[in-house]
Amino acid sequence: MAEAPVLTGPVQLTSRERFIKAGEAYFGPKDWIIFQAVPVPAEGKDPDPFYSMYVAKLTRGADGRISGLEEPIRVSAEGSANTCGWFHPKLPGTVMFGSTITPPSSDQKAGFQVGTRRYEWLFPQEMEIVTTTVPQVFADVAGKPARRAPLALPPAAALFERPGYDAEGSYSPDGRFILYAHVREDTKPEDRADVDLWVYDTRTGAQHAIVAEQGYDGGPFFSPDGRSICYRSDRKLNDKLQLFVADLRFDAGGVPVGVEREHQLTDNGAVNWAPFWHPSGSFLAYGTSELGHFNYEVFAIEVDRAKLAADGPGSRAAETLRRGRVTHAPGADVLPVFNSDGDVMMWTGQRGPMVPGEQRPSSQLWAADFDAAALTLDIVGAAPVAPAGAPSGAHP
């Protein structure tokens, strides 16, 4: 297959029999993952209008390779809207995610328009960064037996409360800081959402604006060394998301309080979103419409510090960054992430079987062995973009 030797042994982790759609998964300790999904409703019932948040443990075969998932555990409140889960890097069993906790109000703005299709997701004003503890994960990491059957989970509680949408959170490598997206509080209901990046200091409770440019800056992650961040931005307000990395500025106490220098990695007519660091810190994986809005694929782009060091006003350094294609399949492949060893990639793909009545495969979770040494990065310049629609139902 065209994806080998970079990706081998792809396994579908979630299925249409259990979930209408699933996606945006992230790795936690000891083969646990967190993801969002809409469960298949009981016969005669309507499906939930919002994503629920789940954790589950990967299963492995006799050869040690990933083979599937154990029974998922829902960690979000019934009726709530949820997105962007994450495991605390130092406290096993502690997770955070964006949640409205209760059902959100109905008059919420949603999505972007690209071609003839829309990205569909909400910016609920009730959405906050919340946290809870999953005892099954804690027990498993501690080496103690734990029932996989539902246990009484502590109710999710907001880590802080601010007016408007707060979500897309991720921890710094040491677990002290949370990098997240916040809709500007002066945004009017009729305006498009203007989202900025903030850092919350869990030790002091202080908030620091990190990226406050125009447009939707979102999907941020700390680099493996905690010195930089990656994100994507609709900086030109044209619904074409581009990739950025920025070197953080720290105060005397080591708190990230701003950006020392920002670098734009892509500048093309495509939608480039959901960048994620490889543990090596040398490249990002991301979903892109570079080959056409009808079929998003996962690409990788190098983060070359020497090239970016020469970046500045009028610089064309980004055009020299090498890129390479990772996935090769019909249907959207997006939201790539890596495990801590960098040898497994998990993503959201529309490449599985369809159920009667579906026009295309549903979005589900996939995982495959990943060989960074086999990745070829040599594509320079943007490919033409076909005038078709973009996948809906995913959260860039």
PDB file of N, CA, C and O in Angstrom, residues 5-50:
ATOM      1  N   PRO A   5       6.353   2.464   3.732  1.00  0.00           N
ATOM      2  CA  PRO A   5       6.648   1.932   5.070  1.00  0.00           C
ATOM      3  C   PRO A   5       6.430   2.935   6.207  1.00  0.00           C
ATOM      4  O   PRO A   5       6.729   2.621   7.352  1.00  0.00           O
ATOM      5  N   VAL A   6       5.936   4.145   5.877  1.00  0.00           N
ATOM      6  CA  VAL A   6       5.736   5.131   6.942  1.00  0.00           C
ATOM      7  C   VAL A   6       4.636   4.675   7.890  1.00  0.00           C
ATOM      8  O   VAL A   6       4.806   4.665   9.106  1.00  0.00           O
ATOM      9  N   LEU A   7       3.480   4.303   7.335  1.00  0.00           N
ATOM     10  CA  LEU A   7       2.352   3.774   8.110  1.00  0.00           C
ATOM     11  C   LEU A   7       2.149   2.316   7.749  1.00  0.00           C
ATOM     12  O   LEU A   7       1.996   1.984   6.564  1.00  0.00           O
ATOM     13  N   THR A   8       2.115   1.447   8.744  1.00  0.00           N
ATOM     14  CA  THR A   8       1.875   0.030   8.494  1.00  0.00           C
ATOM     15  C   THR A   8       0.897  -0.525   9.524  1.00  0.00           C
ATOM     16  O   THR A   8       0.819  -0.043  10.652  1.00  0.00           O
ATOM     17  N   GLY A   9       0.159  -1.530   9.103  1.00  0.00           N
ATOM     18  CA  GLY A   9      -0.783  -2.197  10.000  1.00  0.00           C
ATOM     19  C   GLY A   9      -1.908  -1.325  10.492  1.00  0.00           C
ATOM     20  O   GLY A   9      -2.197  -1.335  11.703  1.00  0.00           O
ATOM     21  N   PRO A  10      -2.578  -0.556   9.625  1.00  0.00           N
ATOM     22  CA  PRO A  10      -3.669   0.303  10.111  1.00  0.00           C
ATOM     23  C   PRO A  10      -4.795  -0.511  10.732  1.00  0.00           C
ATOM     24  O   PRO A  10      -5.189  -1.556  10.202  1.00  0.00           O
ATOM     25  N   VAL A  11      -5.309  -0.028  11.864  1.00  0.00           N
ATOM     26  CA  VAL A  11      -6.373  -0.707  12.603  1.00  0.00           C
ATOM     27  C   VAL A  11      -7.484   0.288  12.880  1.00  0.00           C
ATOM     28  O   VAL A  11      -7.224   1.407  13.346  1.00  0.00           O
ATOM     29  N   GLN A  12      -8.730  -0.098  12.614  1.00  0.00           N
ATOM     30  CA  GLN A  12      -9.868   0.746  12.946  1.00  0.00           C
ATOM     31  C   GLN A  12     -10.203   0.526  14.420  1.00  0.00           C
ATOM     32  O   GLN A  12     -10.505  -0.587  14.846  1.00  0.00           O
ATOM     33  N   LEU A  13     -10.155   1.608  15.211  1.00  0.00           N
ATOM     34  CA  LEU A  13     -10.352   1.505  16.653  1.00  0.00           C
ATOM     35  C   LEU A  13     -11.809   1.624  17.060  1.00  0.00           C
ATOM     36  O   LEU A  13     -12.249   0.966  18.006  1.00  0.00           O
ATOM     37  N   THR A  14     -12.547   2.505  16.414  1.00  0.00           N
ATOM     38  CA  THR A  14     -13.979   2.663  16.698  1.00  0.00           C
ATOM     39  C   THR A  14     -14.756   2.307  15.444  1.00  0.00           C
ATOM     40  O   THR A  14     -14.234   2.365  14.328  1.00  0.00           O
ATOM     41  N   SER A  15     -16.018   1.950  15.627  1.00  0.00           N
ATOM     42  CA  SER A  15     -16.790   1.482  14.480  1.00  0.00           C
ATOM     43  C   SER A  15     -18.165   2.141  14.442  1.00  0.00           C
ATOM     44  O   SER A  15     -18.662   2.669  15.446  1.00  0.00           O
ATOM     45  N   ARG A  16     -18.775   2.067  13.269  1.00  0.00           N
ATOM     46  CA  ARG A  16     -20.107   2.631  13.060  1.00  0.00           C
ATOM     47  C   ARG A  16     -21.160   1.866  13.855  1.00  0.00           C
ATOM     48  O   ARG A  16     -22.232   2.414  14.149  1.00  0.00           O
ATOM     49  N   GLU A  17     -20.895   0.630  14.218  1.00  0.00           N
ATOM     50  CA  GLU A  17     -21.851  -0.128  15.024  1.00  0.00           C
ATOM     51  C   GLU A  17     -22.002   0.470  16.420  1.00  0.00           C
ATOM     52  O   GLU A  17     -23.064   0.381  17.025  1.00  0.00           O
ATOM     53  N   ARG A  18     -20.958   1.110  16.922  1.00  0.00           N
ATOM     54  CA  ARG A  18     -20.977   1.676  18.268  1.00  0.00           C
ATOM     55  C   ARG A  18     -21.163   3.198  18.250  1.00  0.00           C
ATOM     56  O   ARG A  18     -21.863   3.764  19.091  1.00  0.00           O
ATOM     57  N   PHE A  19     -20.516   3.874  17.291  1.00  0.00           N
ATOM     58  CA  PHE A  19     -20.541   5.329  17.247  1.00  0.00           C
ATOM     59  C   PHE A  19     -20.951   5.840  15.867  1.00  0.00           C
ATOM     60  O   PHE A  19     -20.431   5.361  14.853  1.00  0.00           O
ATOM     61  N   ILE A  20     -21.874   6.785  15.844  1.00  0.00           N
ATOM     62  CA  ILE A  20     -22.231   7.439  14.582  1.00  0.00           C
ATOM     63  C   ILE A  20     -21.010   8.123  13.993  1.00  0.00           C
ATOM     64  O   ILE A  20     -20.762   8.077  12.798  1.00  0.00           O
ATOM     65  N   LYS A  21     -20.230   8.736  14.859  1.00  0.00           N
ATOM     66  CA  LYS A  21     -18.945   9.307  14.454  1.00  0.00           C
ATOM     67  C   LYS A  21     -18.070   9.433  15.683  1.00  0.00           C
ATOM     68  O   LYS A  21     -18.568   9.558  16.811  1.00  0.00           O
ATOM     69  N   ALA A  22     -16.771   9.366  15.474  1.00  0.00           N
ATOM     70  CA  ALA A  22     -15.806   9.498  16.561  1.00  0.00           C
ATOM     71  C   ALA A  22     -14.580  10.195  16.007  1.00  0.00           C
ATOM     72  O   ALA A  22     -14.294  10.136  14.807  1.00  0.00           O
ATOM     73  N   GLY A  23     -13.849  10.878  16.889  1.00  0.00           N
ATOM     74  CA  GLY A  23     -12.669  11.568  16.392  1.00  0.00           C
ATOM     75  C   GLY A  23     -11.921  12.318  17.463  1.00  0.00           C
ATOM     76  O   GLY A  23     -12.250  12.254  18.647  1.00  0.00           O
ATOM     77  N   GLU A  24     -10.894  13.034  17.016  1.00  0.00           N
ATOM     78  CA  GLU A  24     -10.033  13.855  17.856  1.00  0.00           C
ATOM     79  C   GLU A  24      -9.593  13.108  19.109  1.00  0.00           C
ATOM     80  O   GLU A  24      -9.974  13.432  20.236  1.00  0.00           O
ATOM     81  N   ALA A  25      -8.748  12.123  18.898  1.00  0.00           N
ATOM     82  CA  ALA A  25      -8.264  11.292  19.992  1.00  0.00           C
ATOM     83  C   ALA A  25      -6.834  11.662  20.355  1.00  0.00           C
ATOM     84  O   ALA A  25      -6.047  12.072  19.494  1.00  0.00           O
ATOM     85  N   TYR A  26      -6.483  11.495  21.639  1.00  0.00           N
ATOM     86  CA  TYR A  26      -5.135  11.791  22.114  1.00  0.00           C
ATOM     87  C   TYR A  26      -4.681  10.680  23.050  1.00  0.00           C
ATOM     88  O   TYR A  26      -5.480  10.080  23.763  1.00  0.00           O
ATOM     89  N   PHE A  27      -3.381  10.427  23.038  1.00  0.00           N
ATOM     90  CA  PHE A  27      -2.813   9.377  23.863  1.00  0.00           C
ATOM     91  C   PHE A  27      -2.625   9.841  25.303  1.00  0.00           C
ATOM     92  O   PHE A  27      -2.313  11.002  25.569  1.00  0.00           O
ATOM     93  N   GLY A  28      -2.813   8.891  26.224  1.00  0.00           N
ATOM     94  CA  GLY A  28      -2.533   9.111  27.634  1.00  0.00           C
ATOM     95  C   GLY A  28      -1.565   8.057  28.118  1.00  0.00           C
ATOM     96  O   GLY A  28      -0.839   7.448  27.339  1.00  0.00           O
ATOM     97  N   PRO A  29      -1.553   7.768  29.417  1.00  0.00           N
ATOM     98  CA  PRO A  29      -0.604   6.797  29.961  1.00  0.00           C
ATOM     99  C   PRO A  29      -1.008   5.358  29.644  1.00  0.00           C
ATOM    100  O   PRO A  29      -2.179   5.037  29.521  1.00  0.00           O
ATOM    101  N   LYS A  30      -0.019   4.521  29.493  1.00  0.00           N
ATOM    102  CA  LYS A  30      -0.201   3.063  29.432  1.00  0.00           C
ATOM    103  C   LYS A  30      -1.289   2.649  28.430  1.00  0.00           C
ATOM    104  O   LYS A  30      -2.184   1.862  28.731  1.00  0.00           O
ATOM    105  N   ASP A  31      -1.231   3.188  27.212  1.00  0.00           N
ATOM    106  CA  ASP A  31      -2.124   2.824  26.120  1.00  0.00           C
ATOM    107  C   ASP A  31      -3.566   3.298  26.304  1.00  0.00           C
ATOM    108  O   ASP A  31      -4.478   2.812  25.620  1.00  0.00           O
ATOM    109  N   TRP A  32      -3.813   4.236  27.204  1.00  0.00           N
ATOM    110  CA  TRP A  32      -5.138   4.833  27.299  1.00  0.00           C
ATOM    111  C   TRP A  32      -5.243   5.990  26.308  1.00  0.00           C
ATOM    112  O   TRP A  32      -4.264   6.687  26.039  1.00  0.00           O
ATOM    113  N   ILE A  33      -6.432   6.177  25.762  1.00  0.00           N
ATOM    114  CA  ILE A  33      -6.682   7.308  24.881  1.00  0.00           C
ATOM    115  C   ILE A  33      -7.954   8.024  25.340  1.00  0.00           C
ATOM    116  O   ILE A  33      -8.783   7.460  26.055  1.00  0.00           O
ATOM    117  N   ILE A  34      -8.080   9.277  24.940  1.00  0.00           N
ATOM    118  CA  ILE A  34      -9.292  10.050  25.182  1.00  0.00           C
ATOM    119  C   ILE A  34      -9.792  10.543  23.837  1.00  0.00           C
ATOM    120  O   ILE A  34      -8.993  10.915  22.972  1.00  0.00           O
ATOM    121  N   PHE A  35     -11.105  10.505  23.630  1.00  0.00           N
ATOM    122  CA  PHE A  35     -11.656  10.890  22.336  1.00  0.00           C
ATOM    123  C   PHE A  35     -13.092  11.351  22.498  1.00  0.00           C
ATOM    124  O   PHE A  35     -13.731  11.126  23.523  1.00  0.00           O
ATOM    125  N   GLN A  36     -13.599  11.993  21.458  1.00  0.00           N
ATOM    126  CA  GLN A  36     -14.990  12.433  21.457  1.00  0.00           C
ATOM    127  C   GLN A  36     -15.772  11.600  20.446  1.00  0.00           C
ATOM    128  O   GLN A  36     -15.227  11.177  19.422  1.00  0.00           O
ATOM    129  N   ALA A  37     -17.041  11.370  20.732  1.00  0.00           N
ATOM    130  CA  ALA A  37     -17.839  10.525  19.854  1.00  0.00           C
ATOM    131  C   ALA A  37     -19.320  10.753  20.097  1.00  0.00           C
ATOM    132  O   ALA A  37     -19.726  11.226  21.170  1.00  0.00           O
ATOM    133  N   VAL A  38     -20.114  10.400  19.101  1.00  0.00           N
ATOM    134  CA  VAL A  38     -21.569  10.409  19.213  1.00  0.00           C
ATOM    135  C   VAL A  38     -22.031   8.955  19.166  1.00  0.00           C
ATOM    136  O   VAL A  38     -21.871   8.293  18.130  1.00  0.00           O
ATOM    137  N   PRO A  39     -22.555   8.419  20.254  1.00  0.00           N
ATOM    138  CA  PRO A  39     -22.934   7.008  20.270  1.00  0.00           C
ATOM    139  C   PRO A  39     -24.163   6.731  19.420  1.00  0.00           C
ATOM    140  O   PRO A  39     -25.004   7.611  19.212  1.00  0.00           O
ATOM    141  N   VAL A  40     -24.250   5.516  18.912  1.00  0.00           N
ATOM    142  CA  VAL A  40     -25.454   5.078  18.210  1.00  0.00           C
ATOM    143  C   VAL A  40     -26.588   5.003  19.234  1.00  0.00           C
ATOM    144  O   VAL A  40     -26.440   4.365  20.280  1.00  0.00           O
ATOM    145  N   PRO A  41     -27.711   5.662  18.994  1.00  0.00           N
ATOM    146  CA  PRO A  41     -28.788   5.684  19.987  1.00  0.00           C
ATOM    147  C   PRO A  41     -29.550   4.365  20.037  1.00  0.00           C
ATOM    148  O   PRO A  41     -29.462   3.541  19.118  1.00  0.00           O
ATOM    149  N   ALA A  42     -30.294   4.197  21.084  1.00  0.00           N
ATOM    150  CA  ALA A  42     -31.183   3.040  21.181  1.00  0.00           C
ATOM    151  C   ALA A  42     -32.232   3.122  20.070  1.00  0.00           C
ATOM    152  O   ALA A  42     -32.553   4.213  19.572  1.00  0.00           O
ATOM    153  N   GLU A  43     -32.744   1.978  19.672  1.00  0.00           N
ATOM    154  CA  GLU A  43     -33.717   1.941  18.588  1.00  0.00           C
ATOM    155  C   GLU A  43     -34.905   2.864  18.897  1.00  0.00           C
ATOM    156  O   GLU A  43     -35.461   2.843  19.992  1.00  0.00           O
ATOM    157  N   GLY A  44     -35.250   3.698  17.920  1.00  0.00           N
ATOM    158  CA  GLY A  44     -36.355   4.629  18.078  1.00  0.00           C
ATOM    159  C   GLY A  44     -35.980   5.955  18.694  1.00  0.00           C
ATOM    160  O   GLY A  44     -36.821   6.858  18.788  1.00  0.00           O
ATOM    161  N   LYS A  45     -34.720   6.099  19.114  1.00  0.00           N
ATOM    162  CA  LYS A  45     -34.248   7.338  19.720  1.00  0.00           C
ATOM    163  C   LYS A  45     -33.429   8.138  18.713  1.00  0.00           C
ATOM    164  O   LYS A  45     -32.812   7.583  17.807  1.00  0.00           O
ATOM    165  N   ASP A  46     -33.411   9.460  18.896  1.00  0.00           N
ATOM    166  CA  ASP A  46     -32.572  10.324  18.067  1.00  0.00           C
ATOM    167  C   ASP A  46     -31.149  10.328  18.606  1.00  0.00           C
ATOM    168  O   ASP A  46     -30.934  10.213  19.826  1.00  0.00           O
ATOM    169  N   PRO A  47     -30.167  10.473  17.737  1.00  0.00           N
ATOM    170  CA  PRO A  47     -28.790  10.557  18.232  1.00  0.00           C
ATOM    171  C   PRO A  47     -28.554  11.853  18.995  1.00  0.00           C
ATOM    172  O   PRO A  47     -29.245  12.850  18.798  1.00  0.00           O
ATOM    173  N   ASP A  48     -27.569  11.830  19.869  1.00  0.00           N
ATOM    174  CA  ASP A  48     -27.205  13.040  20.597  1.00  0.00           C
ATOM    175  C   ASP A  48     -26.769  14.112  19.603  1.00  0.00           C
ATOM    176  O   ASP A  48     -26.073  13.812  18.622  1.00  0.00           O
ATOM    177  N   PRO A  49     -27.122  15.368  19.854  1.00  0.00           N
ATOM    178  CA  PRO A  49     -26.702  16.434  18.940  1.00  0.00           C
ATOM    179  C   PRO A  49     -25.254  16.868  19.144  1.00  0.00           C
ATOM    180  O   PRO A  49     -24.705  17.584  18.311  1.00  0.00           O
ATOM    181  N   PHE A  50     -24.639  16.437  20.269  1.00  0.00           N
ATOM    182  CA  PHE A  50     -23.292  16.885  20.587  1.00  0.00           C
ATOM    183  C   PHE A  50     -22.384  15.682  20.852  1.00  0.00           C
ATOM    184  O   PHE A  50     -22.841  14.586  21.134  1.00  0.00           O
TER     185      PHE A  50
END
